Structure formats: structure tokens, C-alpha cells
Tab-separated table of C-alpha atoms and ligand atoms in Angstrom:
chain	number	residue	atom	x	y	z
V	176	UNK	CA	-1.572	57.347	185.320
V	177	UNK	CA	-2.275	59.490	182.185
V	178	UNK	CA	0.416	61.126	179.898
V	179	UNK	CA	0.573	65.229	181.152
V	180	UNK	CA	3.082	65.377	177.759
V	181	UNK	CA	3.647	63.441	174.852
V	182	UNK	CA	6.663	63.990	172.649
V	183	UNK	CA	6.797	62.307	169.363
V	184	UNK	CA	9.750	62.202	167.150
V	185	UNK	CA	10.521	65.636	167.930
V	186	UNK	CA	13.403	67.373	165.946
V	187	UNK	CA	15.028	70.257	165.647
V	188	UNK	CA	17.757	72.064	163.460
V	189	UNK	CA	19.019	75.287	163.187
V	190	UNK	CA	20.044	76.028	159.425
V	191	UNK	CA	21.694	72.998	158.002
V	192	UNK	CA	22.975	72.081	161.943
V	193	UNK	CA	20.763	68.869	163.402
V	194	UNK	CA	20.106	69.830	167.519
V	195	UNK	CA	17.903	66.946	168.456
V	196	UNK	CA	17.482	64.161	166.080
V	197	UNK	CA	14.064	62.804	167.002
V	198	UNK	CA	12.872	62.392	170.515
V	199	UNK	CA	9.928	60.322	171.501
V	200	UNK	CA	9.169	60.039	175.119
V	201	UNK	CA	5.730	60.485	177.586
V	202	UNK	CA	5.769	62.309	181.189
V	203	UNK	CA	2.745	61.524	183.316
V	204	UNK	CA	0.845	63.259	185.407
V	205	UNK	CA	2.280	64.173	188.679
V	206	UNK	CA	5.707	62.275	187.465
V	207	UNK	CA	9.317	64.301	187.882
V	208	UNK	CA	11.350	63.724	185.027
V	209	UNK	CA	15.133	64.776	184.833
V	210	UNK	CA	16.788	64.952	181.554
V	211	UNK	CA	20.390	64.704	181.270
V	212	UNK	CA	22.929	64.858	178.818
V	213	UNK	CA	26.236	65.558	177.478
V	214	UNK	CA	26.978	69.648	177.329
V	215	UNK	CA	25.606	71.156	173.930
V	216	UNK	CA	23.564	68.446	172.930
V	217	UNK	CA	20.390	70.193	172.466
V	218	UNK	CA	18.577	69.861	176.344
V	219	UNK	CA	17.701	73.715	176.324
V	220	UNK	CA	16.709	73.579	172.324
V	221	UNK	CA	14.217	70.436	173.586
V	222	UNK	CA	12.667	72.378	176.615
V	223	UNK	CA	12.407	75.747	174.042
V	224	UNK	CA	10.280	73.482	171.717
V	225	UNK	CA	7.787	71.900	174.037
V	226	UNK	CA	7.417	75.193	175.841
V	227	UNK	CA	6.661	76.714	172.272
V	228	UNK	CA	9.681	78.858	171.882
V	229	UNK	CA	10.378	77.614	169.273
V	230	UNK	CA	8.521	75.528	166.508
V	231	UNK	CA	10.228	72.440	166.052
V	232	UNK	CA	11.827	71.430	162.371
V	233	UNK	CA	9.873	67.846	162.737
V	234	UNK	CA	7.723	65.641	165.118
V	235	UNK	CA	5.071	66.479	167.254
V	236	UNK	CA	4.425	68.064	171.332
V	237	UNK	CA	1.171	67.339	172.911
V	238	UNK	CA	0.599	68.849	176.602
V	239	UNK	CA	-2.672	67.292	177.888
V	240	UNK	CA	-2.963	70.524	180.203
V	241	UNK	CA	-4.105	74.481	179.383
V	242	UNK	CA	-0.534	75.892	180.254
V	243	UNK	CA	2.915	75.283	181.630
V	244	UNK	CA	5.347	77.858	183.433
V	245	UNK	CA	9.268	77.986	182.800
V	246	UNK	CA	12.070	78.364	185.492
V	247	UNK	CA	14.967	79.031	183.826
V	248	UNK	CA	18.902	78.956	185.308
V	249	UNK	CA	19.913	82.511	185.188
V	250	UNK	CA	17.120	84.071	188.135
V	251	UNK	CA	18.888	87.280	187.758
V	252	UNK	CA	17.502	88.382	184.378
V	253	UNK	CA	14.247	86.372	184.444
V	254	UNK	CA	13.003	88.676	187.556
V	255	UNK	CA	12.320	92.149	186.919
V	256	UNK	CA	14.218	94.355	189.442
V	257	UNK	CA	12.006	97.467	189.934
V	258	UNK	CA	8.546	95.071	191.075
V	259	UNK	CA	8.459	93.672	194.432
V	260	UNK	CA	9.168	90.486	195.132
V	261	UNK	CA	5.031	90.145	195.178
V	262	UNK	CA	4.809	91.919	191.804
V	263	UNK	CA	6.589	89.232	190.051
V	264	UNK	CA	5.232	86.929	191.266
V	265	UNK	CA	2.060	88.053	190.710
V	266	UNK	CA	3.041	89.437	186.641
V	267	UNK	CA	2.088	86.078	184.919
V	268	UNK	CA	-1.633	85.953	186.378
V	269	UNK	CA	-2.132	89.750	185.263
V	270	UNK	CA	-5.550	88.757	183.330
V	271	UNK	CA	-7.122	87.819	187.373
V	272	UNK	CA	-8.825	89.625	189.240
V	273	UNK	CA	-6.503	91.648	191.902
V	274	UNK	CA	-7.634	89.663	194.651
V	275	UNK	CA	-7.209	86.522	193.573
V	276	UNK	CA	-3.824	87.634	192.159
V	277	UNK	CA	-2.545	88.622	195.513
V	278	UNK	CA	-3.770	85.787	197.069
V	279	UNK	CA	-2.459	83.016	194.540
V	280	UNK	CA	1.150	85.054	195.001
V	281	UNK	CA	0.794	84.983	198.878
V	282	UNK	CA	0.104	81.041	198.579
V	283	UNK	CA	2.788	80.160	196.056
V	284	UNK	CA	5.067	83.005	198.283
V	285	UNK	CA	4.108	80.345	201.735
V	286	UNK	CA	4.669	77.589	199.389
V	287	UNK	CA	8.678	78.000	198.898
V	288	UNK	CA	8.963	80.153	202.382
V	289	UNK	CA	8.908	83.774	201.394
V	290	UNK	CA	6.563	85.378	203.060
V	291	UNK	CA	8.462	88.333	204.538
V	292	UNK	CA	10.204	88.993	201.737
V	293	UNK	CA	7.185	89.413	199.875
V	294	UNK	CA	7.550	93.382	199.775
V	295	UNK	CA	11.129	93.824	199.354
V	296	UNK	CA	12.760	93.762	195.320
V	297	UNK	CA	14.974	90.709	194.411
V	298	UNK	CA	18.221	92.039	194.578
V	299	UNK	CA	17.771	92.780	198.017
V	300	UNK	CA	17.738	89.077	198.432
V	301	UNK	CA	20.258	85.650	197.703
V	302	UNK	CA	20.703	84.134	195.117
V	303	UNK	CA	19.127	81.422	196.790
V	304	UNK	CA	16.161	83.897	197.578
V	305	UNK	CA	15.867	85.004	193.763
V	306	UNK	CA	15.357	81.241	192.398
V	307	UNK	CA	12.833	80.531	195.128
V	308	UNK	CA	10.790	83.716	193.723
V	309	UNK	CA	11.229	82.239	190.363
V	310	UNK	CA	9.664	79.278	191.594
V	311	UNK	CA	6.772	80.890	193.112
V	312	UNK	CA	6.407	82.965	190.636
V	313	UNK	CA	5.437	79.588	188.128
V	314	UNK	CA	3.575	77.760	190.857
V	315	UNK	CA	1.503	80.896	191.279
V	316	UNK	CA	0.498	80.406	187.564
V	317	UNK	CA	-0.568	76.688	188.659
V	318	UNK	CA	0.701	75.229	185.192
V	319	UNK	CA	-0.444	72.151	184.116
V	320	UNK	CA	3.649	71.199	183.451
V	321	UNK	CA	6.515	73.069	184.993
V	322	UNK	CA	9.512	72.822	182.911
V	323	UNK	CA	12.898	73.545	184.232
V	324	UNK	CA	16.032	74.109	182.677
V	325	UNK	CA	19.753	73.877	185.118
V	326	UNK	CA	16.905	75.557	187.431
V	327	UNK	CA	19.719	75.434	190.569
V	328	UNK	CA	23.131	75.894	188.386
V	329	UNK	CA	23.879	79.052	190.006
V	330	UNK	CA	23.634	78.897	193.269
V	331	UNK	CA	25.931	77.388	195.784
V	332	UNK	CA	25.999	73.658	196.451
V	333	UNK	CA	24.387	73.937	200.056
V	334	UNK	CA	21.526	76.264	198.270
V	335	UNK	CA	21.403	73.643	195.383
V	336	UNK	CA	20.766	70.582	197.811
V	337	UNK	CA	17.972	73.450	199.836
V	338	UNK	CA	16.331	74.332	196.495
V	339	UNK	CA	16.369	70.335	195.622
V	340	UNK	CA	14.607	69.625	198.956
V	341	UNK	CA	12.312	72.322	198.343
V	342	UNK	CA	11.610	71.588	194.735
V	343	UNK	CA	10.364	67.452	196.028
V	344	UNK	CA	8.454	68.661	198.669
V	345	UNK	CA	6.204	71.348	196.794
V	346	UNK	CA	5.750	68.828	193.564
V	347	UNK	CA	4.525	66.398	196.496
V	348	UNK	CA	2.677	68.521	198.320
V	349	UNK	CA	0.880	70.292	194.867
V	350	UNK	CA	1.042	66.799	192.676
V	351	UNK	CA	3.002	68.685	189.996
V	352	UNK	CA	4.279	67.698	187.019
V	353	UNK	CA	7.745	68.495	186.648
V	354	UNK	CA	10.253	68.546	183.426
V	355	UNK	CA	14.020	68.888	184.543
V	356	UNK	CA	16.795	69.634	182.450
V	357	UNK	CA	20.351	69.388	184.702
V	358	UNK	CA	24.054	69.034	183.480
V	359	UNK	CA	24.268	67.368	187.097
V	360	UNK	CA	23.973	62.912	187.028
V	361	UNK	CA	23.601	63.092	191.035
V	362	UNK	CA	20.679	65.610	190.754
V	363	UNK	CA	18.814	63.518	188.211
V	364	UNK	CA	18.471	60.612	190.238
V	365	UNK	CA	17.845	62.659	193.712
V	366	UNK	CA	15.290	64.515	191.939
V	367	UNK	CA	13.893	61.957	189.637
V	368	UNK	CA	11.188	59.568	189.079
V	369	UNK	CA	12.474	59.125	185.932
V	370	UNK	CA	15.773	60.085	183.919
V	371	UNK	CA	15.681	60.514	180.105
V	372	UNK	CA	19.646	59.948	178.926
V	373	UNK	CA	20.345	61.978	175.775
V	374	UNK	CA	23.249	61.097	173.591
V	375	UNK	CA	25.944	64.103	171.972
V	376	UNK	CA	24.084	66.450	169.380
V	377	UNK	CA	21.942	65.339	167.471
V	378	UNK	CA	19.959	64.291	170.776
V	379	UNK	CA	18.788	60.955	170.761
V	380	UNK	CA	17.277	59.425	173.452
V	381	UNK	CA	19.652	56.964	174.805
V	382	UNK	CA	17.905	55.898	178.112
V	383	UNK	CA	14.690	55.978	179.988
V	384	UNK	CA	15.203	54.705	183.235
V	385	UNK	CA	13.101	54.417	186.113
V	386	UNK	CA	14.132	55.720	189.520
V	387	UNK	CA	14.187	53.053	192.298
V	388	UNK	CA	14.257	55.609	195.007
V	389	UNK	CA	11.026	56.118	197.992
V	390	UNK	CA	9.873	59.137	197.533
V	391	UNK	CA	10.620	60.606	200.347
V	392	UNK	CA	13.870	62.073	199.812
V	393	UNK	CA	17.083	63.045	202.175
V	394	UNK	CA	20.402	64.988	201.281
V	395	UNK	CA	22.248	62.153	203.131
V	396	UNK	CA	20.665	58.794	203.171
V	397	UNK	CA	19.346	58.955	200.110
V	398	UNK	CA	22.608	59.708	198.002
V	399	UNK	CA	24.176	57.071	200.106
V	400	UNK	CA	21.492	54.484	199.034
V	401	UNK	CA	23.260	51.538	196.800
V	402	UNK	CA	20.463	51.933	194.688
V	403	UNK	CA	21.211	55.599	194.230
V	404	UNK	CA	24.914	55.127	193.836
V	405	UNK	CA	24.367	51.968	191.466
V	406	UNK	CA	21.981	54.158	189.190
V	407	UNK	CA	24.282	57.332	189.263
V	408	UNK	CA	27.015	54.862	187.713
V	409	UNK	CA	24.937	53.447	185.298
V	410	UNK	CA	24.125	57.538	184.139
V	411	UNK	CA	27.647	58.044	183.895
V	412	UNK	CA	28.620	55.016	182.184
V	413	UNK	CA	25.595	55.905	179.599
V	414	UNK	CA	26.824	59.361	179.227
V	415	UNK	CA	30.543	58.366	178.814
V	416	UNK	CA	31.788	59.977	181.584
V	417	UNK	CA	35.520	59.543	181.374
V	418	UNK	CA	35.010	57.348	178.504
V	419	UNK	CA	35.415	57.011	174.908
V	420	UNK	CA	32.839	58.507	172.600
V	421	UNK	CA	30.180	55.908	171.564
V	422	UNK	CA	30.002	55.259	167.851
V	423	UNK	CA	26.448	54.158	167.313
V	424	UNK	CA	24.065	55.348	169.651
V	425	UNK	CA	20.691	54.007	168.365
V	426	UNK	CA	22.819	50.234	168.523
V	427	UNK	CA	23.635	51.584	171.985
V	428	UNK	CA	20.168	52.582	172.931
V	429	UNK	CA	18.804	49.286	171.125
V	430	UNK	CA	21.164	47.091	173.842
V	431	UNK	CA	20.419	49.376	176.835
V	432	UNK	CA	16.649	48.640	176.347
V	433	UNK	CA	16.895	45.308	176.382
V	434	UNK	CA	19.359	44.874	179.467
V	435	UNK	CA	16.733	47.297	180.962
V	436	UNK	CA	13.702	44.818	180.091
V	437	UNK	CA	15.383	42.063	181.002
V	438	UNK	CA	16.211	43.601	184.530
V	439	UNK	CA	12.687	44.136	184.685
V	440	UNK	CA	11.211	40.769	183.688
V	441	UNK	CA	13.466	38.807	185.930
E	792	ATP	N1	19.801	79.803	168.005
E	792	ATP	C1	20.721	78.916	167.629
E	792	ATP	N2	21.268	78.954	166.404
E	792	ATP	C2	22.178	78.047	166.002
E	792	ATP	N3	22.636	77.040	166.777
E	792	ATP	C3	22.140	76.946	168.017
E	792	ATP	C4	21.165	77.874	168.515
E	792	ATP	N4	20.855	77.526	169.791
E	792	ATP	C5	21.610	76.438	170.061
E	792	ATP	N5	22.372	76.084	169.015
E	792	ATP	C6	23.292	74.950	168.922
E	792	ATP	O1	22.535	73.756	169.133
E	792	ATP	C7	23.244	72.847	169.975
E	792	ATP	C8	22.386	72.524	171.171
E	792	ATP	O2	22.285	73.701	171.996
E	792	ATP	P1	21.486	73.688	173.382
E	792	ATP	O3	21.677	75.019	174.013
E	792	ATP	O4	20.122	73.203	173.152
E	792	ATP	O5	22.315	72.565	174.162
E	792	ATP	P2	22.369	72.239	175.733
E	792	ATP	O6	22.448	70.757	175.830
E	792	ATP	O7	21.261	72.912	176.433
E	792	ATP	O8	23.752	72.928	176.120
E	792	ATP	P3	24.374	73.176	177.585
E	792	ATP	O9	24.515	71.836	178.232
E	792	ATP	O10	25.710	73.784	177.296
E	792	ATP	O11	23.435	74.086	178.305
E	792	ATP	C9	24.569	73.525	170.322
E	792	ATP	O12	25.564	73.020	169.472
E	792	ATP	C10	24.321	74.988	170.060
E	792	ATP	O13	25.494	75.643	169.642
């Protein structure tokens, strides 16, 4: 499978304040990869870099792909209240033709189950509702890497687990490539191929684990799965949940890799 993005020693600081202290990792095509980490250590400040928000301080972002579409947590401000639900979805592709505009928003509108909603404005719908027009609104766009950042954060848990379900099924069904950042360990490994582990700011990369999971997904069996509860303890343990604060994370990293390759070999 080829890389979709390649980061390479990617850093970032704001004024004399290090975010992410030089993060190399690959996503392939068609992969899902969550990234998780402790609060504040520079998961938003990696996604604003490879989406171009902002230029990095060091290190280099290579998308192997024309474009890539953002969903971002808050759905509130990212749609615009006075356009239909239609018109936003349909704002990112404004350079089309009409018709192929409307009909790329009534696709990616089928796509996440909004059909009939399609002419009314978004705060005339859920919460739930909203995200699923953000969602539409970048697979309409048909980016060549969809990044998301706590993309179901504010929504209730039984939306959360809806917008999970819906999120595997339409990177299945449209072999998308899919970026993740989530404050939530259980979330990375239900929605995961892969899970990058950062460390506290700066971001390192502590972990790049692969998700032994099937594919096909369920709200119950899977998150009862040994292998899912086994992996979700191996997050936490690498994030320090309820634990003291590691010293040296690149020694950390180092001995993580190996018990990883060795788990692998044998
Ligand atoms: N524009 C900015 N100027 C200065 N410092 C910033 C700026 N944006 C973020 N930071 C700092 O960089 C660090 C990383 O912030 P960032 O928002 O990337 O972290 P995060 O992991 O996404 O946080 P959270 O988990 O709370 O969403 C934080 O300490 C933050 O205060």
C-alpha cells in the first residue's frame, strides 16, 4: 500500500515555546489513523500544520494527493447558519459546475443519511445532525486525506458511538484516508487501524501501534474483544493514565519499539 502522507521530523514552536518536537510517521492509502495524546500536547498544532494552517518551524509534510478536507470539533461555528444544509455542503466545490455541485452534495448528503434535511439550515437540526453535515460537507470535496480533529467531542455518547459507526462505514465504503485526532483511548482503537501515541508537549511520538481489530466493527462486541481491551490498556499505560509522569520519553519510545518488534517477530 502506498504512503497518502508522509511526515518527516515535523516541528513546531510558537515563540520560544516547543509544541511538537519532531514527528516522523507515514499514513497509507485508505488506512485510519487515530492520534492520541495527553491534553495540550500539540495534537491540534500537528493537524494545523499538515493541513497548511500553519507552516511548521522544522521538518517536512508530503500529501501524495491534490487536496484534503478538515472536520473540526466545534460543528456549530464551522457551518454557516443562513445556507441550507445543501449550501454548505455544496460551499467548498464552488469552482464546479452547478450540476455537478448539487449532485456531489446530494451523494455525500445519502452518504451520512441526510437526505431530507438537505433543505432545512443547521440549527434546525442536532447536534448529531450538524457534525454529520460537516462530514458531508468534506466527503463532498472527495479529498485525497480527511483530517479530523475531536471530530465527535461534542455530542452525546450515544451520538458519539452513531457518528463512530458512521465514520467506519463511509471510509469503507469510499476507501478514504482518514487522520484522527481524539482525547478519547477507547475511540482510537474502535476507530483505528493504527494509533500514533504522542508524549506531553513537546510531542514526540511515543507509539505506533497496529490495530488487531477485523474491520468490521460493532459498538458491543468489538469493545468487548480481549484484543480491544488488552490494546486500550496498553494506550493508557503509554499515556500514563493514572500514572507518574515519564522522565525520558525517547528512552521510553526506544523500549516500546522493541517490545513491539519483538511481539511481532515471535
Ligand atoms: N497560537 C498559539 N500561540 C501560542 N501557543 C499556542 C498556540 N496554539 C497552541 N499553543 C500551545 O501549544 C500547546 C499545544 O496546543 P494544541 O492545541 O496543539 O494541543 P492539543 O493537544 O490539541 O490540546 P487539547 O488536547 O487540549 O485539545 C499548548 O500548550 C498550547 O497552549
Amino acid at each position: 500500500m502506498s504512503n497518502m502522507l508522509e511526515v518527516a521530523d515535523l516541528g513546531h514552536t510558537y515563540g520560544d515555546y516547543e509544541a511538537i518536537g519532531g514527528l516522523t510517521f507515514n499514513v497509507r492509502a485508505g488506512e485510519l489513523v487515530c492520534v492520541v495524546g495527553p491534553s495540550g500536547c500539540g495534537k491540534s498544532t500537528l493537524l494545523r500544520t499538515i493541513s497548511g494552517l500553519i507552516a511548521p518551524s522544522r521538518g517536512d509534510v508530503s500529501l501524495h494527493g491534490s487536496h484534503l478536507a478538515v472536520v473540526f470539533q466545534d460543528y456549530q461555528r464551522s457551518l454557516f447558519p443562513w445556507l441550507t444544509v445543501q449550501g454548505n455542503v455544496e460551499f467548498p466545490l464552488r469552482s464546479l459546475p452547478r450540476a455537478e455541485r448539487r449532485a456531489r452534495a446530494a451523494e455525500a448528503l445519502a452518504w451520512v443519511g441526510l437526505s431530507a434535511a438537505a433543505k432545512k439550515r443547521p440549527w434546525q437540526l442536532s447536534g448529531g445532525m450538524q457534525q454529520r453535515v460537516a462530514i458531508a460537507r468534506a466527503l463532498a470535496y472527495r479529498p485525497a486525506l480527511l483530517l479530523m480533529d475531536e471530530p465527535f467531542a461534542s455530542v452525546d455518547a450515544q451520538t458519539r458511538f452513531e457518528l463512530e459507526d458512521l465514520l467506519l462505514r463511509v471510509r469503507r465504503e469510499h476507501d478514504t484516508t482518514v487522520l484522527v485526532v481524539t482525547h478519547d483511548i477507547d475511540e482510537s482503537v474502535y476507530l483505528g487501524d493504527r494509533i500514533l501515541v504522542l508524549s506531553g508537549s513537546p510531542a514526540k511520538l511515543v507509539a505506533d501501534l497496529e490495530v488487531p481489530l477485523p474491520a468490521e466493527r460493532d459498538q458491543v462486541t468489538t469493545r468487548t474483544d480481549e484484543a480491544f481491551v488488552a490494546l486500550r490498556s496498553k494506550v493508557a499505560r503509554l499515556l500514563n493514565v493514572g500514572g507518574k509522569p515519564t522522565l525520558d520519553v525517547d528512552k521510553w519510545a526506544a523500549a516500546e519499539r522493541e517490545s513491539l518488534s519483538e511481539t511481532v517477530s515471535s
